[in-house]
Amino acid sequence: MSVALLAGLLSGPGSAADEGTKSVTLAYDCGLEDSTEAVTVTAEVSVDVPATGEVGQPVQPGSATVAVALSRPDLVGLLPAGVDGVVSTATLTVEVAQNGQSVEAQWADLGAPSSPVPSDGAVRMAHSGEVPSVTLGSAGDVVFTARELTVVLRAAAALDQESESAPVTLTCEPSEGQDGRLATVSVSAVSGGSGAEAPGTSGTEERGESGEKSARSIMVEAEDTAAEDADPCPVEPPTGEMDWSEAPQAPEGDPLKEGNFPGTFGCAYAIGLANVRKLNGAMIINDPAGTPALISVIASKHTAGRNANQKGGYYSRIDSLANLKLPDAESTFMAFGFQPVSAKVEFENGPITVSTGSIGRIPNRTNFATVYFKQSLRIHDVKINGTPLDVGSNCRTATPFKVVLNGGAGYTNVFFGGPLSGEVDIPPFSGCGTGGEDLDALFTASISGPGNLINMNQGTTCVPSQQNTSCPPTMPKMPGTQ
């Protein structure tokens, strides 16, 4: 499979490229959430890019390497005491520019093996991975330039099941005066001279009053190299539409550059507790002692962002799509403070959107993580003081309700997971009762209303195509037990 980030037909011929590929070492200023302190890292970025290309044909860079060096004092200040190894991922934003137009490609989730923490000197984390191809609609030089960098760090011991630590995210901008140009590719017309059309476009398409084409055709594509064998994730890829409206939005300013990608398929466990405020109790969600379900996820499916030097300031958001078919939860509550009531609850979840990102300039940058979906509840197998109560087969919330969970500092991306929490307003119930008996008011009075807390913990995501150390997915700890 492939995806495309379409942004601009770049018309007109260019000059011959004066370089093919080079490796650059850049200084970056990095910040942490909820901290005014900044750290400096160096990143050596290298990638093999063809020196020439043709209009309408993919230009495929080779595997990219982003080797990040961080001083030992800075690293040990970020991770738990006594850590002797660190695992990290890196995402590099790369500007792809031609003839005055540009788009941003995400070289996302480049992985690094566990890096030892030396007794002195710098810690070097060598991230590598496949990157998107680029298809051009016009002739001319194409320049690849390294821009923002995100590095997610975690103590190596956190990969086993006995130890867990929160990941730390560094959001980095190139230091002043850095030249991040990685390579220039000379793209020529296939035949018939410069300015040849990209496949699927006509000579009269999308022309403004000046007769020039509107921006439309740098195409960034990524091949999905997922392995055929998906045994570590025995779930279907998620379906449905994403809705990132509940994520923090960018301040007004220049338009955001958006990208759509095939994403990376994976799966994870998420378990937790849901409080029913009126009943003064909670039920276990996705009980690990039973048959817990896996979240099916396509990570990094959509991006939206803006550079720090643009009007409105820096904004970066990565959206992932997920599905989760939860098993029924079973619990016993004391209804009205004295009557024991047990019931099973079926959860009907809509498509889940996971949005992570950051806003603002370093060192005052704010990271965010928001998980959003709509949910309905159905109640069945009700017993009052051990006596069955027939509520029928359609005793449910009258309407779906919003579930918005926020990750805070402990949830940096969908790959590492982390704690999530929020409150929901449970709507009134309908369809409860049989034989002419209407029990809607009973369940509405005892359950419905605001202030119902949800606390979840998502484990590390298994990505079968990367054969990472998190496969098969492991069970996270129940919230409140750390």
Short mmCIF file of C-alpha atoms in Angstrom, two decimals:
data_model
loop_
_atom_site.label_atom_id
_atom_site.label_comp_id
_atom_site.label_asym_id
_atom_site.label_seq_id
_atom_site.Cartn_x
_atom_site.Cartn_y
_atom_site.Cartn_z
CA MET A 1 0.00 0.00 0.00
CA SER A 2 1.05 3.59 -0.37
CA VAL A 3 -0.05 7.00 0.81
CA ALA A 4 0.31 10.49 -0.52
CA LEU A 5 0.70 13.93 0.98
CA LEU A 6 -0.39 16.20 -1.87
CA ALA A 7 0.63 19.79 -1.66
CA GLY A 8 1.41 21.74 -4.69
CA LEU A 9 2.11 21.41 -8.40
CA LEU A 10 5.53 22.97 -8.62
CA SER A 11 5.67 24.29 -12.17
CA GLY A 12 8.60 25.45 -14.23
CA PRO A 13 12.08 24.10 -14.97
CA GLY A 14 14.94 24.26 -12.52
CA SER A 15 18.70 24.30 -12.62
CA ALA A 16 20.92 21.30 -12.47
CA ALA A 17 21.50 19.91 -9.02
CA ASP A 18 24.82 20.83 -7.48
CA GLU A 19 24.85 17.96 -5.01
CA GLY A 20 23.46 14.47 -4.57
CA THR A 21 23.67 13.25 -0.99
CA LYS A 22 25.40 14.44 2.13
CA SER A 23 25.45 13.82 5.84
CA VAL A 24 24.94 16.81 8.11
CA THR A 25 25.46 17.31 11.83
CA LEU A 26 23.05 19.79 13.40
CA ALA A 27 22.68 21.36 16.83
CA TYR A 28 19.17 21.32 18.24
CA ASP A 29 17.57 23.19 21.13
CA CYS A 30 15.17 20.84 22.92
CA GLY A 31 12.50 21.38 25.53
CA LEU A 32 10.41 19.27 27.89
CA GLU A 33 6.77 19.56 28.82
CA ASP A 34 6.10 21.61 31.96
CA SER A 35 9.70 22.80 32.11
CA THR A 36 11.39 26.07 31.26
CA GLU A 37 14.77 24.37 30.98
CA ALA A 38 16.23 23.45 27.61
CA VAL A 39 18.89 20.96 26.60
CA THR A 40 21.07 20.91 23.51
CA VAL A 41 21.61 17.80 21.42
CA THR A 42 23.47 17.12 18.22
CA ALA A 43 21.95 15.04 15.46
CA GLU A 44 23.92 13.52 12.60
CA VAL A 45 21.43 12.97 9.77
CA SER A 46 22.33 10.92 6.73
CA VAL A 47 20.33 9.36 3.94
CA ASP A 48 21.13 8.10 0.46
CA VAL A 49 19.09 10.06 -2.09
CA PRO A 50 19.37 9.59 -5.88
CA ALA A 51 21.08 12.52 -7.59
CA THR A 52 18.49 12.61 -10.38
CA GLY A 53 14.83 11.76 -10.93
CA GLU A 54 12.03 12.05 -13.47
CA VAL A 55 8.68 13.80 -13.39
CA GLY A 56 5.92 11.46 -12.25
CA GLN A 57 8.34 8.78 -11.01
CA PRO A 58 8.96 8.14 -7.30
CA VAL A 59 12.27 9.35 -5.90
CA GLN A 60 12.95 6.84 -3.13
CA PRO A 61 15.56 7.73 -0.52
CA GLY A 62 17.31 4.85 1.16
CA SER A 63 17.15 4.04 4.83
CA ALA A 64 17.74 7.16 6.94
CA THR A 65 19.93 7.42 10.02
CA VAL A 66 19.45 10.06 12.72
CA ALA A 67 22.18 9.64 15.34
CA VAL A 68 21.36 11.80 18.36
CA ALA A 69 24.04 12.65 20.93
CA LEU A 70 23.00 13.84 24.39
CA SER A 71 25.34 14.66 27.23
CA ARG A 72 25.33 12.19 30.10
CA PRO A 73 24.38 14.80 32.75
CA ASP A 74 21.39 15.88 30.66
CA LEU A 75 20.27 12.29 30.08
CA VAL A 76 20.51 11.13 33.69
CA GLY A 77 18.47 14.16 34.67
CA LEU A 78 15.65 12.96 32.44
CA LEU A 79 15.46 9.27 33.39
CA PRO A 80 15.17 7.34 36.70
CA ALA A 81 18.26 7.06 38.87
CA GLY A 82 20.58 4.17 38.18
CA VAL A 83 19.60 3.69 34.54
CA ASP A 84 22.38 2.07 32.53
CA GLY A 85 20.64 1.91 29.17
CA VAL A 86 18.13 3.91 27.15
CA VAL A 87 15.73 3.00 24.32
CA SER A 88 14.53 5.74 22.00
CA THR A 89 12.62 6.59 18.85
CA ALA A 90 13.03 9.68 16.68
CA THR A 91 10.79 11.51 14.23
CA LEU A 92 12.40 14.01 11.88
CA THR A 93 10.40 16.56 9.91
CA VAL A 94 11.96 17.00 6.46
CA GLU A 95 11.04 19.90 4.19
CA VAL A 96 10.80 18.92 0.52
CA ALA A 97 11.01 22.06 -1.65
CA GLN A 98 10.95 22.76 -5.37
CA ASN A 99 10.50 25.98 -7.36
CA GLY A 100 9.32 28.04 -4.40
CA GLN A 101 6.82 25.49 -3.07
CA SER A 102 7.32 22.98 -0.26
CA VAL A 103 5.72 20.24 1.82
CA GLU A 104 6.84 18.54 5.02
CA ALA A 105 7.44 14.80 5.17
CA GLN A 106 7.53 12.93 8.46
CA TRP A 107 10.39 10.47 8.80
CA ALA A 108 8.47 8.95 11.64
CA ASP A 109 9.28 6.46 14.41
CA LEU A 110 12.88 5.75 13.49
CA GLY A 111 14.02 3.17 16.01
CA ALA A 112 17.28 2.80 17.90
CA PRO A 113 18.55 -0.25 19.76
CA SER A 114 19.20 -0.01 23.48
CA SER A 115 22.05 2.45 23.98
CA PRO A 116 24.36 2.09 26.99
CA VAL A 117 24.79 5.07 29.30
CA PRO A 118 28.55 5.65 29.65
CA SER A 119 30.23 6.79 32.84
CA ASP A 120 31.13 10.05 31.11
CA GLY A 121 30.83 11.69 27.72
CA ALA A 122 27.77 11.73 25.47
CA VAL A 123 25.11 9.08 24.94
CA ARG A 124 24.75 8.28 21.25
CA MET A 125 21.41 6.92 20.02
CA ALA A 126 21.52 5.76 16.38
CA HIS A 127 17.97 5.79 14.97
CA SER A 128 17.27 4.33 11.56
CA GLY A 129 14.38 3.24 9.37
CA GLU A 130 12.67 3.48 6.00
CA VAL A 131 11.39 6.88 4.83
CA PRO A 132 8.75 8.06 2.33
CA SER A 133 9.38 8.41 -1.39
CA VAL A 134 8.69 11.66 -3.25
CA THR A 135 6.95 12.00 -6.61
CA LEU A 136 7.24 15.34 -8.45
CA GLY A 137 4.85 16.85 -10.98
CA SER A 138 7.37 19.28 -12.51
CA ALA A 139 11.00 19.46 -13.53
CA GLY A 140 13.46 21.30 -11.31
CA ASP A 141 15.78 20.84 -8.35
CA VAL A 142 14.23 19.31 -5.23
CA VAL A 143 15.89 20.16 -1.91
CA PHE A 144 15.55 17.99 1.21
CA THR A 145 16.10 19.93 4.46
CA ALA A 146 16.02 18.66 8.04
CA ARG A 147 13.67 20.64 10.30
CA GLU A 148 12.06 19.81 13.67
CA LEU A 149 13.12 16.71 15.60
CA THR A 150 11.25 14.72 18.27
CA VAL A 151 13.03 12.14 20.42
CA VAL A 152 11.17 9.85 22.82
CA LEU A 153 13.38 8.32 25.54
CA ARG A 154 12.71 5.48 27.92
CA ALA A 155 14.83 3.54 30.36
CA ALA A 156 15.83 0.23 28.78
CA ALA A 157 14.59 -1.65 31.85
CA ALA A 158 11.07 -0.41 31.07
CA LEU A 159 10.84 -2.93 28.24
CA ASP A 160 10.57 -5.89 30.61
CA GLN A 161 7.40 -6.78 32.44
CA GLU A 162 8.78 -6.19 35.91
CA SER A 163 9.72 -2.55 35.55
CA GLU A 164 8.00 0.44 34.04
CA SER A 165 8.94 4.09 33.66
CA ALA A 166 7.25 6.95 31.89
CA PRO A 167 8.71 7.96 28.53
CA VAL A 168 10.29 11.39 28.15
CA THR A 169 9.77 13.43 24.99
CA LEU A 170 12.24 16.00 23.73
CA THR A 171 10.82 18.41 21.16
CA CYS A 172 13.63 20.10 19.29
CA GLU A 173 14.17 22.95 16.87
CA PRO A 174 17.38 23.55 14.90
CA SER A 175 19.61 26.02 16.71
CA GLU A 176 20.04 29.42 15.13
CA GLY A 177 22.24 29.42 12.05
CA GLN A 178 21.99 25.68 11.30
CA ASP A 179 21.88 24.60 7.65
CA GLY A 180 19.87 21.39 7.52
CA ARG A 181 20.08 20.72 3.77
CA LEU A 182 20.49 17.00 3.25
CA ALA A 183 20.40 16.55 -0.51
CA THR A 184 19.37 18.08 -3.82
CA VAL A 185 17.80 15.97 -6.56
CA SER A 186 17.65 17.16 -10.17
CA VAL A 187 14.23 16.16 -11.57
CA SER A 188 13.90 16.21 -15.36
CA ALA A 189 10.91 15.92 -17.66
CA VAL A 190 10.23 12.43 -18.97
CA SER A 191 9.87 13.68 -22.53
CA GLY A 192 8.71 16.76 -24.36
CA GLY A 193 10.68 19.29 -22.33
CA SER A 194 10.38 20.79 -18.88
CA GLY A 195 7.15 21.17 -17.01
CA ALA A 196 5.78 17.76 -18.01
CA GLU A 197 2.53 16.77 -16.37
CA ALA A 198 2.34 14.32 -13.52
CA PRO A 199 0.24 11.23 -14.26
CA GLY A 200 -3.44 11.90 -13.88
CA THR A 201 -3.28 15.70 -14.39
CA SER A 202 -4.33 17.56 -17.49
CA GLY A 203 -2.92 20.74 -19.01
CA THR A 204 -6.12 22.69 -18.22
CA GLU A 205 -6.62 21.46 -14.67
CA GLU A 206 -6.73 23.85 -11.70
CA ARG A 207 -5.50 27.01 -13.39
CA GLY A 208 -6.06 30.41 -11.81
CA GLU A 209 -6.62 33.75 -13.56
CA SER A 210 -2.92 34.03 -14.29
CA GLY A 211 -2.98 30.72 -16.17
CA GLU A 212 -0.55 29.16 -13.75
CA LYS A 213 -1.39 25.93 -11.97
CA SER A 214 -2.35 26.06 -8.33
CA ALA A 215 -0.02 24.29 -5.92
CA ARG A 216 -0.79 20.61 -6.13
CA SER A 217 1.82 18.02 -6.82
CA ILE A 218 4.74 17.25 -4.59
CA MET A 219 3.67 13.77 -3.60
CA VAL A 220 5.22 12.07 -0.59
CA GLU A 221 4.64 8.33 -0.58
CA ALA A 222 5.49 5.52 1.81
CA GLU A 223 5.47 1.83 1.03
CA ASP A 224 3.85 -0.34 3.63
CA THR A 225 6.33 -3.10 4.34
CA ALA A 226 4.16 -4.83 6.92
CA ALA A 227 4.85 -8.49 7.06
CA GLU A 228 2.21 -10.93 5.87
CA ASP A 229 2.29 -12.72 9.21
CA ALA A 230 0.31 -10.63 11.71
CA ASP A 231 0.18 -13.30 14.44
CA PRO A 232 1.44 -10.94 17.17
CA CYS A 233 -1.66 -8.80 16.49
CA PRO A 234 -4.63 -11.11 15.88
CA VAL A 235 -7.01 -8.23 15.19
CA GLU A 236 -8.21 -6.56 12.00
CA PRO A 237 -6.84 -3.12 11.10
CA PRO A 238 -9.12 -0.36 12.38
CA THR A 239 -11.78 1.17 10.15
CA GLY A 240 -13.78 4.38 10.30
CA GLU A 241 -13.10 8.09 10.16
CA MET A 242 -10.82 10.01 12.50
CA ASP A 243 -12.10 13.00 14.44
CA TRP A 244 -9.35 15.17 15.93
CA SER A 245 -11.70 17.99 16.97
CA GLU A 246 -11.12 17.21 20.66
CA ALA A 247 -7.35 17.68 20.37
CA PRO A 248 -5.88 21.10 21.20
CA GLN A 249 -6.08 23.17 18.04
CA ALA A 250 -3.45 25.47 16.60
CA PRO A 251 -3.59 29.20 17.39
CA GLU A 252 -4.78 31.36 14.52
CA GLY A 253 -2.09 32.05 11.96
CA ASP A 254 -0.67 30.61 8.79
CA PRO A 255 -2.46 27.54 7.39
CA LEU A 256 -1.30 24.16 8.68
CA LYS A 257 0.40 21.74 6.35
CA GLU A 258 -1.46 18.44 6.49
CA GLY A 259 -0.49 14.97 5.39
CA ASN A 260 -2.30 11.66 5.01
CA PHE A 261 -0.38 8.41 5.19
CA PRO A 262 -1.07 4.66 5.25
CA GLY A 263 0.25 4.63 8.80
CA THR A 264 1.78 1.78 10.76
CA PHE A 265 -0.37 -1.14 11.92
CA GLY A 266 -0.03 -2.38 15.46
CA CYS A 267 -1.88 -3.51 18.55
CA ALA A 268 -1.76 -2.97 22.31
CA TYR A 269 -3.57 -3.70 25.53
CA ALA A 270 -5.39 -1.00 27.47
CA ILE A 271 -6.98 -1.70 30.84
CA GLY A 272 -8.50 0.45 33.52
CA LEU A 273 -11.36 1.45 35.78
CA ALA A 274 -14.63 3.29 35.13
CA ASN A 275 -16.33 4.96 38.05
CA VAL A 276 -20.12 5.25 38.34
CA ARG A 277 -20.45 8.30 40.54
CA LYS A 278 -24.04 7.78 41.71
CA LEU A 279 -23.30 4.21 42.78
CA ASN A 280 -20.03 5.19 44.48
CA GLY A 281 -18.23 2.29 42.81
CA ALA A 282 -16.15 1.30 39.81
CA MET A 283 -15.92 -1.52 37.31
CA ILE A 284 -12.86 -3.00 35.64
CA ILE A 285 -12.51 -2.23 31.95
CA ASN A 286 -10.89 -4.92 29.81
CA ASP A 287 -10.22 -7.10 32.83
CA PRO A 288 -6.74 -8.69 32.47
CA ALA A 289 -7.94 -11.61 34.60
CA GLY A 290 -10.50 -12.50 31.93
CA THR A 291 -10.10 -12.39 28.16
CA PRO A 292 -8.87 -8.86 27.49
CA ALA A 293 -9.19 -7.37 24.03
CA LEU A 294 -6.48 -5.75 21.94
CA ILE A 295 -6.61 -2.25 20.56
CA SER A 296 -6.12 -2.33 16.81
CA VAL A 297 -4.29 0.80 15.65
CA ILE A 298 -2.94 2.46 12.54
CA ALA A 299 -0.40 4.88 13.92
CA SER A 300 0.66 8.17 12.33
CA LYS A 301 -2.11 8.20 9.75
CA HIS A 302 -2.52 11.98 9.59
CA THR A 303 -0.33 14.95 10.46
CA ALA A 304 -0.86 18.68 10.77
CA GLY A 305 1.82 21.23 11.54
CA ARG A 306 3.36 24.65 11.22
CA ASN A 307 6.91 25.91 11.75
CA ALA A 308 7.90 28.07 14.71
CA ASN A 309 8.77 31.02 12.48
CA GLN A 310 5.33 31.11 10.83
CA LYS A 311 2.45 33.30 11.93
CA GLY A 312 0.69 31.69 14.87
CA GLY A 313 3.79 29.79 16.01
CA TYR A 314 4.82 26.17 16.20
CA TYR A 315 2.19 23.43 16.10
CA SER A 316 2.62 19.73 15.44
CA ARG A 317 -0.02 17.00 15.68
CA ILE A 318 0.08 13.32 14.75
CA ASP A 319 -3.26 11.48 14.52
CA SER A 320 -3.74 7.72 14.72
CA LEU A 321 -6.87 5.63 14.15
CA ALA A 322 -7.85 2.78 16.47
CA ASN A 323 -10.67 0.34 17.20
CA LEU A 324 -11.36 -1.51 20.43
CA LYS A 325 -14.09 -4.11 20.90
CA LEU A 326 -14.17 -4.45 24.67
CA PRO A 327 -15.41 -7.53 26.49
CA ASP A 328 -18.39 -7.03 28.75
CA ALA A 329 -17.62 -5.71 32.21
CA GLU A 330 -19.31 -7.26 35.24
CA SER A 331 -19.60 -5.59 38.61
CA THR A 332 -21.70 -5.35 41.77
CA PHE A 333 -22.81 -2.05 43.27
CA MET A 334 -24.85 -1.03 46.26
CA ALA A 335 -27.83 0.69 44.62
CA PHE A 336 -29.17 3.62 46.64
CA GLY A 337 -26.64 2.74 49.33
CA PHE A 338 -28.12 -0.54 50.52
CA GLN A 339 -29.35 -2.81 47.68
CA PRO A 340 -26.67 -5.05 46.02
CA VAL A 341 -27.11 -4.96 42.25
CA SER A 342 -24.93 -6.91 39.82
CA ALA A 343 -24.97 -6.43 36.06
CA LYS A 344 -22.98 -6.87 32.90
CA VAL A 345 -22.21 -3.87 30.74
CA GLU A 346 -21.57 -4.05 27.01
CA PHE A 347 -19.49 -1.24 25.50
CA GLU A 348 -20.17 -0.13 21.94
CA ASN A 349 -17.25 2.04 20.85
CA GLY A 350 -16.99 4.10 17.69
CA PRO A 351 -13.69 4.75 15.87
CA ILE A 352 -10.98 6.01 18.21
CA THR A 353 -8.73 8.95 17.37
CA VAL A 354 -5.40 9.27 19.19
CA SER A 355 -3.84 12.72 18.77
CA THR A 356 -0.43 13.59 20.15
CA GLY A 357 1.64 16.69 19.56
CA SER A 358 2.99 19.97 20.87
CA ILE A 359 2.31 23.71 20.71
CA GLY A 360 4.53 26.77 21.21
CA ARG A 361 8.16 27.68 21.23
CA ILE A 362 10.89 26.05 23.29
CA PRO A 363 11.30 26.23 26.27
CA ASN A 364 7.59 26.98 26.80
CA ARG A 365 6.32 24.26 24.52
CA THR A 366 3.32 22.23 25.69
CA ASN A 367 2.86 18.59 24.75
CA PHE A 368 -0.58 17.00 24.54
CA ALA A 369 -2.17 13.59 24.11
CA THR A 370 -5.90 13.19 23.52
CA VAL A 371 -7.92 10.03 22.89
CA TYR A 372 -11.45 10.56 21.65
CA PHE A 373 -14.37 8.32 20.67
CA LYS A 374 -18.10 7.95 21.08
CA GLN A 375 -19.57 5.18 23.22
CA SER A 376 -22.90 3.59 24.10
CA LEU A 377 -23.63 1.28 27.03
CA ARG A 378 -25.99 -1.71 27.12
CA ILE A 379 -26.93 -3.33 30.43
CA HIS A 380 -27.92 -6.99 30.71
CA ASP A 381 -27.88 -9.96 33.10
CA VAL A 382 -29.07 -7.77 35.97
CA LYS A 383 -29.56 -9.26 39.44
CA ILE A 384 -30.94 -7.50 42.52
CA ASN A 385 -29.87 -9.14 45.73
CA GLY A 386 -29.20 -12.29 43.67
CA THR A 387 -32.62 -12.33 41.97
CA PRO A 388 -32.60 -11.89 38.16
CA LEU A 389 -34.31 -8.78 36.82
CA ASP A 390 -35.34 -9.02 33.17
CA VAL A 391 -34.38 -5.71 31.59
CA GLY A 392 -34.76 -6.94 28.02
CA SER A 393 -32.18 -7.06 25.26
CA ASN A 394 -32.08 -3.35 24.48
CA CYS A 395 -31.55 -1.58 27.80
CA ARG A 396 -29.01 1.05 26.77
CA THR A 397 -28.03 4.69 26.87
CA ALA A 398 -30.53 6.60 24.78
CA THR A 399 -27.75 8.31 22.81
CA PRO A 400 -24.00 7.79 22.35
CA PHE A 401 -21.82 9.97 24.56
CA LYS A 402 -18.35 11.48 24.20
CA VAL A 403 -15.33 9.89 25.81
CA VAL A 404 -12.33 12.23 25.91
CA LEU A 405 -9.22 10.95 27.67
CA ASN A 406 -6.07 13.01 28.20
CA GLY A 407 -2.60 11.62 28.65
CA GLY A 408 -0.69 14.48 30.20
CA ALA A 409 3.05 14.11 30.61
CA GLY A 410 2.94 10.31 30.89
CA TYR A 411 1.55 9.65 27.40
CA THR A 412 3.83 10.81 24.61
CA ASN A 413 2.75 8.73 21.62
CA VAL A 414 0.65 5.74 20.66
CA PHE A 415 3.74 3.50 20.41
CA PHE A 416 4.83 3.86 24.05
CA GLY A 417 1.32 4.31 25.46
CA GLY A 418 0.83 5.39 29.06
CA PRO A 419 -1.90 6.56 31.47
CA LEU A 420 -5.09 8.23 30.22
CA SER A 421 -7.93 9.76 32.21
CA GLY A 422 -11.12 11.75 31.78
CA GLU A 423 -14.73 12.25 32.87
CA VAL A 424 -17.90 11.28 31.01
CA ASP A 425 -21.52 12.31 31.24
CA ILE A 426 -23.69 9.19 30.99
CA PRO A 427 -27.00 9.93 29.22
CA PRO A 428 -30.43 8.66 30.30
CA PHE A 429 -31.37 5.04 29.56
CA SER A 430 -34.08 3.73 27.26
CA GLY A 431 -35.45 0.36 26.21
CA CYS A 432 -35.19 -1.12 29.71
CA GLY A 433 -37.84 -3.59 30.85
CA THR A 434 -40.11 -6.28 29.39
CA GLY A 435 -43.76 -7.20 29.51
CA GLY A 436 -44.88 -3.60 29.69
CA GLU A 437 -42.64 -2.79 32.64
CA ASP A 438 -40.68 0.44 32.08
CA LEU A 439 -37.40 0.44 34.00
CA ASP A 440 -35.83 3.39 32.17
CA ALA A 441 -36.32 5.76 35.09
CA LEU A 442 -34.71 3.30 37.53
CA PHE A 443 -31.46 3.04 35.57
CA THR A 444 -31.42 6.72 34.67
CA ALA A 445 -31.80 7.68 38.33
CA SER A 446 -29.12 5.29 39.55
CA ILE A 447 -26.50 5.64 36.80
CA SER A 448 -26.95 8.63 34.45
CA GLY A 449 -25.25 11.95 35.02
CA PRO A 450 -21.88 13.77 34.90
CA GLY A 451 -18.63 13.26 36.80
CA ASN A 452 -17.97 9.59 35.99
CA LEU A 453 -14.21 9.08 36.03
CA ILE A 454 -12.31 6.84 33.63
CA ASN A 455 -8.69 5.86 34.25
CA MET A 456 -6.93 3.72 31.65
CA ASN A 457 -3.38 2.56 31.05
CA GLN A 458 -2.26 1.66 27.53
CA GLY A 459 0.68 -0.68 27.11
CA THR A 460 3.45 -0.44 24.54
CA THR A 461 2.27 -1.01 20.98
CA CYS A 462 3.43 -4.11 19.14
CA VAL A 463 4.31 -3.33 15.51
CA PRO A 464 4.58 -6.66 13.62
CA SER A 465 6.26 -5.11 10.56
CA GLN A 466 9.15 -3.85 12.70
CA GLN A 467 9.50 -7.04 14.74
CA ASN A 468 10.08 -4.80 17.74
CA THR A 469 10.78 -5.88 21.27
CA SER A 470 7.20 -5.10 22.29
CA CYS A 471 5.77 -8.04 20.33
CA PRO A 472 3.68 -9.79 21.35
CA PRO A 473 2.00 -6.93 23.26
CA THR A 474 2.35 -7.03 27.05
CA MET A 475 -0.23 -6.19 29.67
CA PRO A 476 0.17 -2.79 31.36
CA LYS A 477 -0.40 -2.27 35.06
CA MET A 478 -3.83 -1.40 36.37
CA PRO A 479 -4.16 2.32 37.15
CA GLY A 480 -3.61 2.98 40.83
CA THR A 481 -1.36 -0.04 41.38
CA GLN A 482 1.97 1.56 40.40
#
